[in-house]
Amino acid sequence: MHLITARRLLLLLPMVLLAGCDTVVMNPSGDIAAQQGRLIFISTMLMLLIIVPVIVLTILFAWRYRKSNTSAKYEPDWDHSTKLELVIWGAPLLIIIALGLLTWISTHLLDPYRPLQRIDAERPVPAGMKHLDVQVVALDWKWLFIYPEQGIATVNELVTPVDVPIRFKITSSTVMNSFYIPALAGQIYAMPGMATTLHAVINKPGEYEGFSANYSGAGFSHMRFKYHGVSNTDFDSWVQKTKAGGGALKRTEYLELEKPSERDPVRRYGAVDADLYDAIVNRCVAPNTVCMKDQMAADAERIRTAGKRKEFNEETTAQPVAHTDAHGGGASGSHAHHKE
């Protein structure tokens, strides 16, 4: 008796542990994440429409047609039922069509590069409302956030106002990472030499967890930061406080910051080079380094010049060559006839 009770308690233990989890993915505070959560829920329910009946019927058939059940009808020559075939193939087909349509629509509506059309389900983005630009750099193993309009930068701290559209521009200093704030929106990759975009909005004030969702080396586990959703007034106060705190993030300071380190504390910079993010993306922060965009432009120009030179040479070669006679006559397509 005690053994049976102990087994039941062990079976209930995972459910008790899960009850204390904060299922932020399914209960987020940002509209984009909320739409993604609903997509997960609807997709799961549609798939369960097939999975649950299959599981139930598998158990039912195994029980009904067990060897010891002599009352079950035995029909060894039965092999086809049109009605059963329609159910077996028709129901999954309809669900696949519904999932495909839902996925296609959601893929376009939730495209991270698409500017927001609404603040939440009940409020569209007001006409003329400006979004907040935040430039994100994944470092080893910390996060750098640059606010180009405010002229400030932070390490391992992100602060944005509530109900204001945010446009993240995301890159990486060395290896690929994944920028992820579950309460705000889905993850998006940060890659060196590239800039990805994420549009999102936070609808509830609070403190949220942000981290890298892509393994990037020894310090990956500690590559986390705090994300604060605050009121517009509090955001303005935080910006002024950060500016007043002093410190400037210039290229020299960035090259020191870029070096690998773990468990970095929050840092704030009251000023930042205006072209720093562009230099990071183009991998030319260090002195005497050619920017990728300049190198690509030079390569493109060299290819265009070589193409034009080739075309000119081909046209010159294709032109007919003038022939002269033995007496120094001009070009002629036929021989002259002389009267005797």
GROMACS .gro file of C-alpha atoms in nm:
model
  340
    1MET     CA    1   0.000   0.000   0.000
    2HIS     CA    2   0.277   0.239   0.093
    3LEU     CA    3   0.462   0.147  -0.226
    4ILE     CA    4   0.157   0.236  -0.442
    5THR     CA    5   0.116   0.569  -0.259
    6ALA     CA    6   0.485   0.651  -0.310
    7ARG     CA    7   0.458   0.580  -0.681
    8ARG     CA    8   0.155   0.808  -0.714
    9LEU     CA    9   0.339   1.087  -0.536
   10LEU     CA   10   0.636   1.048  -0.772
   11LEU     CA   11   0.403   1.075  -1.072
   12LEU     CA   12   0.247   1.393  -0.930
   13LEU     CA   13   0.585   1.552  -0.846
   14PRO     CA   14   0.660   1.684  -1.201
   15MET     CA   15   0.316   1.847  -1.214
   16VAL     CA   16   0.376   2.014  -0.878
   17LEU     CA   17   0.715   2.143  -0.994
   18LEU     CA   18   0.573   2.273  -1.322
   19ALA     CA   19   0.294   2.454  -1.137
   20GLY     CA   20   0.554   2.697  -1.000
   21CYS     CA   21   0.695   2.780  -1.346
   22ASP     CA   22   0.634   3.118  -1.502
   23THR     CA   23   0.513   3.023  -1.849
   24VAL     CA   24   0.615   3.360  -1.992
   25VAL     CA   25   0.604   3.237  -2.352
   26MET     CA   26   0.230   3.170  -2.319
   27ASN     CA   27   0.165   3.467  -2.092
   28PRO     CA   28   0.387   3.748  -2.227
   29SER     CA   29   0.370   4.125  -2.182
   30GLY     CA   30   0.432   4.232  -2.543
   31ASP     CA   31   0.182   4.224  -2.828
   32ILE     CA   32   0.412   4.042  -3.074
   33ALA     CA   33   0.490   3.770  -2.820
   34ALA     CA   34   0.119   3.745  -2.735
   35GLN     CA   35   0.032   3.685  -3.102
   36GLN     CA   36   0.308   3.425  -3.125
   37GLY     CA   37   0.176   3.257  -2.811
   38ARG     CA   38  -0.174   3.235  -2.959
   39LEU     CA   39  -0.026   3.087  -3.277
   40ILE     CA   40   0.146   2.817  -3.071
   41PHE     CA   41  -0.178   2.743  -2.882
   42ILE     CA   42  -0.400   2.724  -3.193
   43SER     CA   43  -0.146   2.509  -3.382
   44THR     CA   44  -0.117   2.272  -3.086
   45MET     CA   45  -0.496   2.239  -3.054
   46LEU     CA   46  -0.532   2.167  -3.427
   47MET     CA   47  -0.268   1.896  -3.410
   48LEU     CA   48  -0.428   1.745  -3.099
   49LEU     CA   49  -0.749   1.699  -3.301
   50ILE     CA   50  -0.563   1.418  -3.477
   51ILE     CA   51  -0.319   1.304  -3.210
   52VAL     CA   52  -0.573   1.250  -2.929
   53PRO     CA   53  -0.821   1.038  -3.135
   54VAL     CA   54  -0.531   0.830  -3.271
   55ILE     CA   55  -0.400   0.761  -2.921
   56VAL     CA   56  -0.750   0.677  -2.792
   57LEU     CA   57  -0.828   0.449  -3.088
   58THR     CA   58  -0.490   0.275  -3.056
   59ILE     CA   59  -0.566   0.186  -2.694
   60LEU     CA   60  -0.926   0.093  -2.779
   61PHE     CA   61  -0.827  -0.138  -3.067
   62ALA     CA   62  -0.552  -0.302  -2.861
   63TRP     CA   63  -0.803  -0.371  -2.583
   64ARG     CA   64  -1.098  -0.475  -2.801
   65TYR     CA   65  -0.904  -0.709  -3.027
   66ARG     CA   66  -0.681  -0.865  -2.767
   67LYS     CA   67  -0.628  -1.239  -2.790
   68SER     CA   68  -0.836  -1.318  -2.484
   69ASN     CA   69  -1.145  -1.131  -2.611
   70THR     CA   70  -1.325  -1.411  -2.795
   71SER     CA   71  -1.642  -1.201  -2.840
   72ALA     CA   72  -1.469  -0.955  -3.081
   73LYS     CA   73  -1.583  -0.995  -3.439
   74TYR     CA   74  -1.326  -1.178  -3.653
   75GLU     CA   75  -1.318  -1.075  -4.022
   76PRO     CA   76  -0.989  -1.187  -4.183
   77ASP     CA   77  -1.107  -1.106  -4.537
   78TRP     CA   78  -1.207  -0.743  -4.467
   79ASP     CA   79  -0.972  -0.491  -4.635
   80HIS     CA   80  -1.154  -0.172  -4.738
   81SER     CA   81  -1.407   0.088  -4.621
   82THR     CA   82  -1.467   0.406  -4.823
   83LYS     CA   83  -1.614   0.586  -4.522
   84LEU     CA   84  -1.318   0.492  -4.304
   85GLU     CA   85  -1.071   0.598  -4.573
   86LEU     CA   86  -1.242   0.937  -4.603
   87VAL     CA   87  -1.212   0.991  -4.227
   88ILE     CA   88  -0.851   0.868  -4.208
   89TRP     CA   89  -0.729   1.087  -4.495
   90GLY     CA   90  -0.983   1.369  -4.503
   91ALA     CA   91  -0.951   1.489  -4.142
   92PRO     CA   92  -0.566   1.519  -4.145
   93LEU     CA   93  -0.580   1.687  -4.487
   94LEU     CA   94  -0.823   1.952  -4.363
   95ILE     CA   95  -0.608   2.017  -4.057
   96ILE     CA   96  -0.292   2.046  -4.268
   97ILE     CA   97  -0.470   2.297  -4.494
   98ALA     CA   98  -0.582   2.497  -4.188
   99LEU     CA   99  -0.230   2.488  -4.039
  100GLY     CA  100  -0.075   2.590  -4.370
  101LEU     CA  101  -0.311   2.885  -4.411
  102LEU     CA  102  -0.260   2.993  -4.050
  103THR     CA  103   0.118   2.966  -4.081
  104TRP     CA  104   0.127   3.158  -4.411
  105ILE     CA  105  -0.079   3.447  -4.271
  106SER     CA  106   0.110   3.459  -3.942
  107THR     CA  107   0.449   3.444  -4.114
  108HIS     CA  108   0.370   3.769  -4.295
  109LEU     CA  109   0.191   3.944  -4.008
  110LEU     CA  110   0.464   3.857  -3.757
  111ASP     CA  111   0.759   3.922  -3.987
  112PRO     CA  112   1.022   4.081  -3.755
  113TYR     CA  113   1.120   4.326  -4.031
  114ARG     CA  114   0.763   4.452  -4.068
  115PRO     CA  115   0.687   4.779  -3.883
  116LEU     CA  116   0.415   4.747  -3.621
  117GLN     CA  117   0.058   4.819  -3.721
  118ARG     CA  118  -0.082   4.812  -3.368
  119ILE     CA  119   0.014   4.868  -3.004
  120ASP     CA  120  -0.207   4.581  -2.890
  121ALA     CA  121  -0.525   4.403  -3.001
  122GLU     CA  122  -0.739   4.711  -2.929
  123ARG     CA  123  -0.510   5.001  -3.026
  124PRO     CA  124  -0.350   5.070  -3.364
  125VAL     CA  125  -0.025   5.264  -3.383
  126PRO     CA  126  -0.124   5.635  -3.388
  127ALA     CA  127  -0.044   5.823  -3.709
  128GLY     CA  128   0.289   6.001  -3.685
  129MET     CA  129   0.404   5.809  -3.377
  130LYS     CA  130   0.782   5.763  -3.378
  131HIS     CA  131   0.942   5.433  -3.289
  132LEU     CA  132   1.239   5.398  -3.056
  133ASP     CA  133   1.561   5.283  -3.221
  134VAL     CA  134   1.786   5.049  -3.023
  135GLN     CA  135   2.107   4.905  -3.169
  136VAL     CA  136   2.198   4.569  -3.020
  137VAL     CA  137   2.545   4.413  -3.027
  138ALA     CA  138   2.609   4.059  -2.903
  139LEU     CA  139   2.955   4.052  -2.746
  140ASP     CA  140   3.150   3.771  -2.578
  141TRP     CA  141   2.965   3.723  -2.338
  142LYS     CA  142   2.752   4.028  -2.275
  143TRP     CA  143   2.505   4.256  -2.452
  144LEU     CA  144   2.566   4.612  -2.568
  145PHE     CA  145   2.268   4.841  -2.629
  146ILE     CA  146   2.313   5.170  -2.813
  147TYR     CA  147   2.040   5.437  -2.822
  148PRO     CA  148   2.140   5.646  -3.128
  149GLU     CA  149   1.876   5.919  -3.084
  150GLN     CA  150   1.946   5.958  -2.712
  151GLY     CA  151   2.324   5.932  -2.758
  152ILE     CA  152   2.375   5.680  -2.477
  153ALA     CA  153   2.474   5.315  -2.443
  154THR     CA  154   2.445   5.041  -2.181
  155VAL     CA  155   2.586   4.696  -2.114
  156ASN     CA  156   2.354   4.420  -1.990
  157GLU     CA  157   2.066   4.662  -1.932
  158LEU     CA  158   1.782   4.742  -2.170
  159VAL     CA  159   1.518   5.003  -2.089
  160THR     CA  160   1.227   5.102  -2.315
  161PRO     CA  161   0.898   5.288  -2.258
  162VAL     CA  162   0.567   5.102  -2.247
  163ASP     CA  163   0.336   5.116  -2.552
  164VAL     CA  164   0.605   5.265  -2.776
  165PRO     CA  165   0.706   5.072  -3.092
  166ILE     CA  166   1.068   4.962  -3.079
  167ARG     CA  167   1.293   4.891  -3.375
  168PHE     CA  168   1.592   4.678  -3.282
  169LYS     CA  169   1.892   4.665  -3.515
  170ILE     CA  170   2.089   4.357  -3.415
  171THR     CA  171   2.443   4.238  -3.493
  172SER     CA  172   2.728   4.045  -3.333
  173SER     CA  173   3.095   4.117  -3.275
  174THR     CA  174   3.240   3.769  -3.336
  175VAL     CA  175   3.012   3.463  -3.349
  176MET     CA  176   2.643   3.407  -3.410
  177ASN     CA  177   2.410   3.461  -3.113
  178SER     CA  178   2.034   3.485  -3.071
  179PHE     CA  179   1.865   3.787  -2.914
  180TYR     CA  180   1.565   3.670  -2.710
  181ILE     CA  181   1.328   3.836  -2.464
  182PRO     CA  182   1.042   3.585  -2.419
  183ALA     CA  183   0.803   3.845  -2.275
  184LEU     CA  184   0.858   4.080  -2.571
  185ALA     CA  185   0.892   3.881  -2.895
  186GLY     CA  186   1.044   3.573  -3.053
  187GLN     CA  187   1.417   3.526  -3.088
  188ILE     CA  188   1.615   3.664  -3.380
  189TYR     CA  189   1.973   3.589  -3.471
  190ALA     CA  190   2.267   3.827  -3.425
  191MET     CA  191   2.540   3.763  -3.683
  192PRO     CA  192   2.877   3.930  -3.739
  193GLY     CA  193   2.897   4.147  -4.049
  194MET     CA  194   2.517   4.158  -4.078
  195ALA     CA  195   2.232   4.358  -3.925
  196THR     CA  196   1.896   4.195  -3.855
  197THR     CA  197   1.581   4.382  -3.753
  198LEU     CA  198   1.311   4.320  -3.495
  199HIS     CA  199   0.999   4.534  -3.439
  200ALA     CA  200   0.824   4.488  -3.106
  201VAL     CA  201   0.638   4.666  -2.825
  202ILE     CA  202   0.606   4.606  -2.451
  203ASN     CA  203   0.259   4.663  -2.307
  204LYS     CA  204   0.311   4.614  -1.933
  205PRO     CA  205   0.568   4.780  -1.707
  206GLY     CA  206   0.800   4.543  -1.530
  207GLU     CA  207   1.136   4.371  -1.522
  208TYR     CA  208   1.192   4.089  -1.771
  209GLU     CA  209   1.463   3.841  -1.858
  210GLY     CA  210   1.669   3.863  -2.177
  211PHE     CA  211   1.938   3.623  -2.292
  212SER     CA  212   2.112   3.453  -2.583
  213ALA     CA  213   1.927   3.148  -2.716
  214ASN     CA  214   2.218   3.027  -2.930
  215TYR     CA  215   2.529   2.864  -2.784
  216SER     CA  216   2.832   3.087  -2.835
  217GLY     CA  217   3.111   2.954  -2.617
  218ALA     CA  218   3.224   2.922  -2.258
  219GLY     CA  219   3.039   3.224  -2.118
  220PHE     CA  220   2.710   3.152  -2.293
  221SER     CA  221   2.526   3.051  -1.973
  222HIS     CA  222   2.584   3.393  -1.818
  223MET     CA  223   2.501   3.596  -2.130
  224ARG     CA  224   2.188   3.747  -1.974
  225PHE     CA  225   2.048   4.093  -1.914
  226LYS     CA  226   1.755   4.266  -1.747
  227TYR     CA  227   1.491   4.431  -1.961
  228HIS     CA  228   1.286   4.707  -1.799
  229GLY     CA  229   0.956   4.826  -1.940
  230VAL     CA  230   0.887   5.171  -1.790
  231SER     CA  231   0.661   5.471  -1.840
  232ASN     CA  232   0.761   5.750  -2.079
  233THR     CA  233   0.841   5.978  -1.784
  234ASP     CA  234   1.060   5.717  -1.618
  235PHE     CA  235   1.235   5.647  -1.947
  236ASP     CA  236   1.319   6.015  -1.995
  237SER     CA  237   1.447   6.032  -1.638
  238TRP     CA  238   1.662   5.722  -1.693
  239VAL     CA  239   1.810   5.873  -2.011
  240GLN     CA  240   1.898   6.197  -1.829
  241LYS     CA  241   2.046   6.004  -1.539
  242THR     CA  242   2.258   5.796  -1.776
  243LYS     CA  243   2.384   6.107  -1.956
  244ALA     CA  244   2.465   6.275  -1.627
  245GLY     CA  245   2.659   5.967  -1.514
  246GLY     CA  246   2.931   6.047  -1.766
  247GLY     CA  247   3.158   5.811  -1.953
  248ALA     CA  248   3.187   5.786  -2.329
  249LEU     CA  249   3.186   5.479  -2.548
  250LYS     CA  250   3.432   5.555  -2.823
  251ARG     CA  251   3.607   5.314  -3.055
  252THR     CA  252   3.900   5.265  -2.817
  253GLU     CA  253   3.666   5.185  -2.526
  254TYR     CA  254   3.465   4.951  -2.746
  255LEU     CA  255   3.772   4.749  -2.844
  256GLU     CA  256   3.838   4.693  -2.472
  257LEU     CA  257   3.472   4.611  -2.406
  258GLU     CA  258   3.470   4.364  -2.695
  259LYS     CA  259   3.722   4.135  -2.525
  260PRO     CA  260   3.564   3.817  -2.383
  261SER     CA  261   3.442   3.840  -2.024
  262GLU     CA  262   3.173   3.679  -1.810
  263ARG     CA  263   2.919   3.801  -1.555
  264ASP     CA  264   2.974   4.165  -1.647
  265PRO     CA  265   2.788   4.417  -1.429
  266VAL     CA  266   2.558   4.680  -1.576
  267ARG     CA  267   2.751   4.968  -1.732
  268ARG     CA  268   2.618   5.296  -1.868
  269TYR     CA  269   2.775   5.544  -2.106
  270GLY     CA  270   2.655   5.904  -2.122
  271ALA     CA  271   2.790   5.948  -2.474
  272VAL     CA  272   2.863   5.721  -2.770
  273ASP     CA  273   3.024   5.764  -3.111
  274ALA     CA  274   2.750   5.824  -3.367
  275ASP     CA  275   2.902   5.586  -3.623
  276LEU     CA  276   3.008   5.311  -3.380
  277TYR     CA  277   2.730   5.065  -3.467
  278ASP     CA  278   2.791   5.108  -3.839
  279ALA     CA  279   3.161   5.041  -3.781
  280ILE     CA  280   3.077   4.728  -3.577
  281VAL     CA  281   2.853   4.592  -3.852
  282ASN     CA  282   3.118   4.665  -4.115
  283ARG     CA  283   3.394   4.527  -3.892
  284CYS     CA  284   3.615   4.833  -3.908
  285VAL     CA  285   3.624   4.961  -3.550
  286ALA     CA  286   3.999   4.909  -3.519
  287PRO     CA  287   4.225   5.182  -3.665
  288ASN     CA  288   4.346   5.144  -4.026
  289THR     CA  289   4.081   4.882  -4.102
  290VAL     CA  290   3.888   4.890  -4.430
  291CYS     CA  291   3.512   4.876  -4.378
  292MET     CA  292   3.329   4.587  -4.543
  293LYS     CA  293   3.091   4.821  -4.724
  294ASP     CA  294   3.384   5.019  -4.870
  295GLN     CA  295   3.562   4.699  -4.970
  296MET     CA  296   3.246   4.566  -5.137
  297ALA     CA  297   3.191   4.899  -5.316
  298ALA     CA  298   3.551   4.892  -5.443
  299ASP     CA  299   3.510   4.531  -5.559
  300ALA     CA  300   3.184   4.616  -5.737
  301GLU     CA  301   3.348   4.912  -5.913
  302ARG     CA  302   3.644   4.696  -6.015
  303ILE     CA  303   3.407   4.435  -6.161
  304ARG     CA  304   3.212   4.703  -6.349
  305THR     CA  305   3.534   4.850  -6.490
  306ALA     CA  306   3.661   4.507  -6.596
  307GLY     CA  307   3.323   4.433  -6.760
  308LYS     CA  308   3.328   4.758  -6.957
  309ARG     CA  309   3.686   4.693  -7.068
  310LYS     CA  310   3.592   4.344  -7.183
  311GLU     CA  311   3.292   4.474  -7.379
  312PHE     CA  312   3.511   4.738  -7.545
  313ASN     CA  313   3.771   4.478  -7.646
  314GLU     CA  314   3.502   4.247  -7.787
  315GLU     CA  315   3.346   4.530  -7.990
  316THR     CA  316   3.685   4.633  -8.127
  317THR     CA  317   3.768   4.276  -8.227
  318ALA     CA  318   3.432   4.231  -8.399
  319GLN     CA  319   3.479   4.534  -8.634
  320PRO     CA  320   3.583   4.447  -9.002
  321VAL     CA  321   3.948   4.507  -9.087
  322ALA     CA  322   4.024   4.729  -9.395
  323HIS     CA  323   4.233   4.565  -9.673
  324THR     CA  324   4.465   4.754  -9.915
  325ASP     CA  325   4.582   4.648 -10.262
  326ALA     CA  326   4.940   4.623 -10.377
  327HIS     CA  327   4.933   4.974 -10.528
  328GLY     CA  328   4.829   5.134 -10.201
  329GLY     CA  329   4.462   5.156 -10.294
  330GLY     CA  330   4.195   5.200 -10.037
  331ALA     CA  331   3.973   4.936  -9.877
  332SER     CA  332   3.761   4.744 -10.118
  333GLY     CA  333   3.528   4.454 -10.095
  334SER     CA  334   3.604   4.345 -10.459
  335HIS     CA  335   3.886   4.367 -10.710
  336ALA     CA  336   3.890   4.662 -10.954
  337HIS     CA  337   3.850   4.581 -11.326
  338HIS     CA  338   4.078   4.764 -11.573
  339LYS     CA  339   4.000   4.816 -11.943
  340GLU     CA  340   4.272   4.718 -12.183
   0.00000   0.00000   0.00000
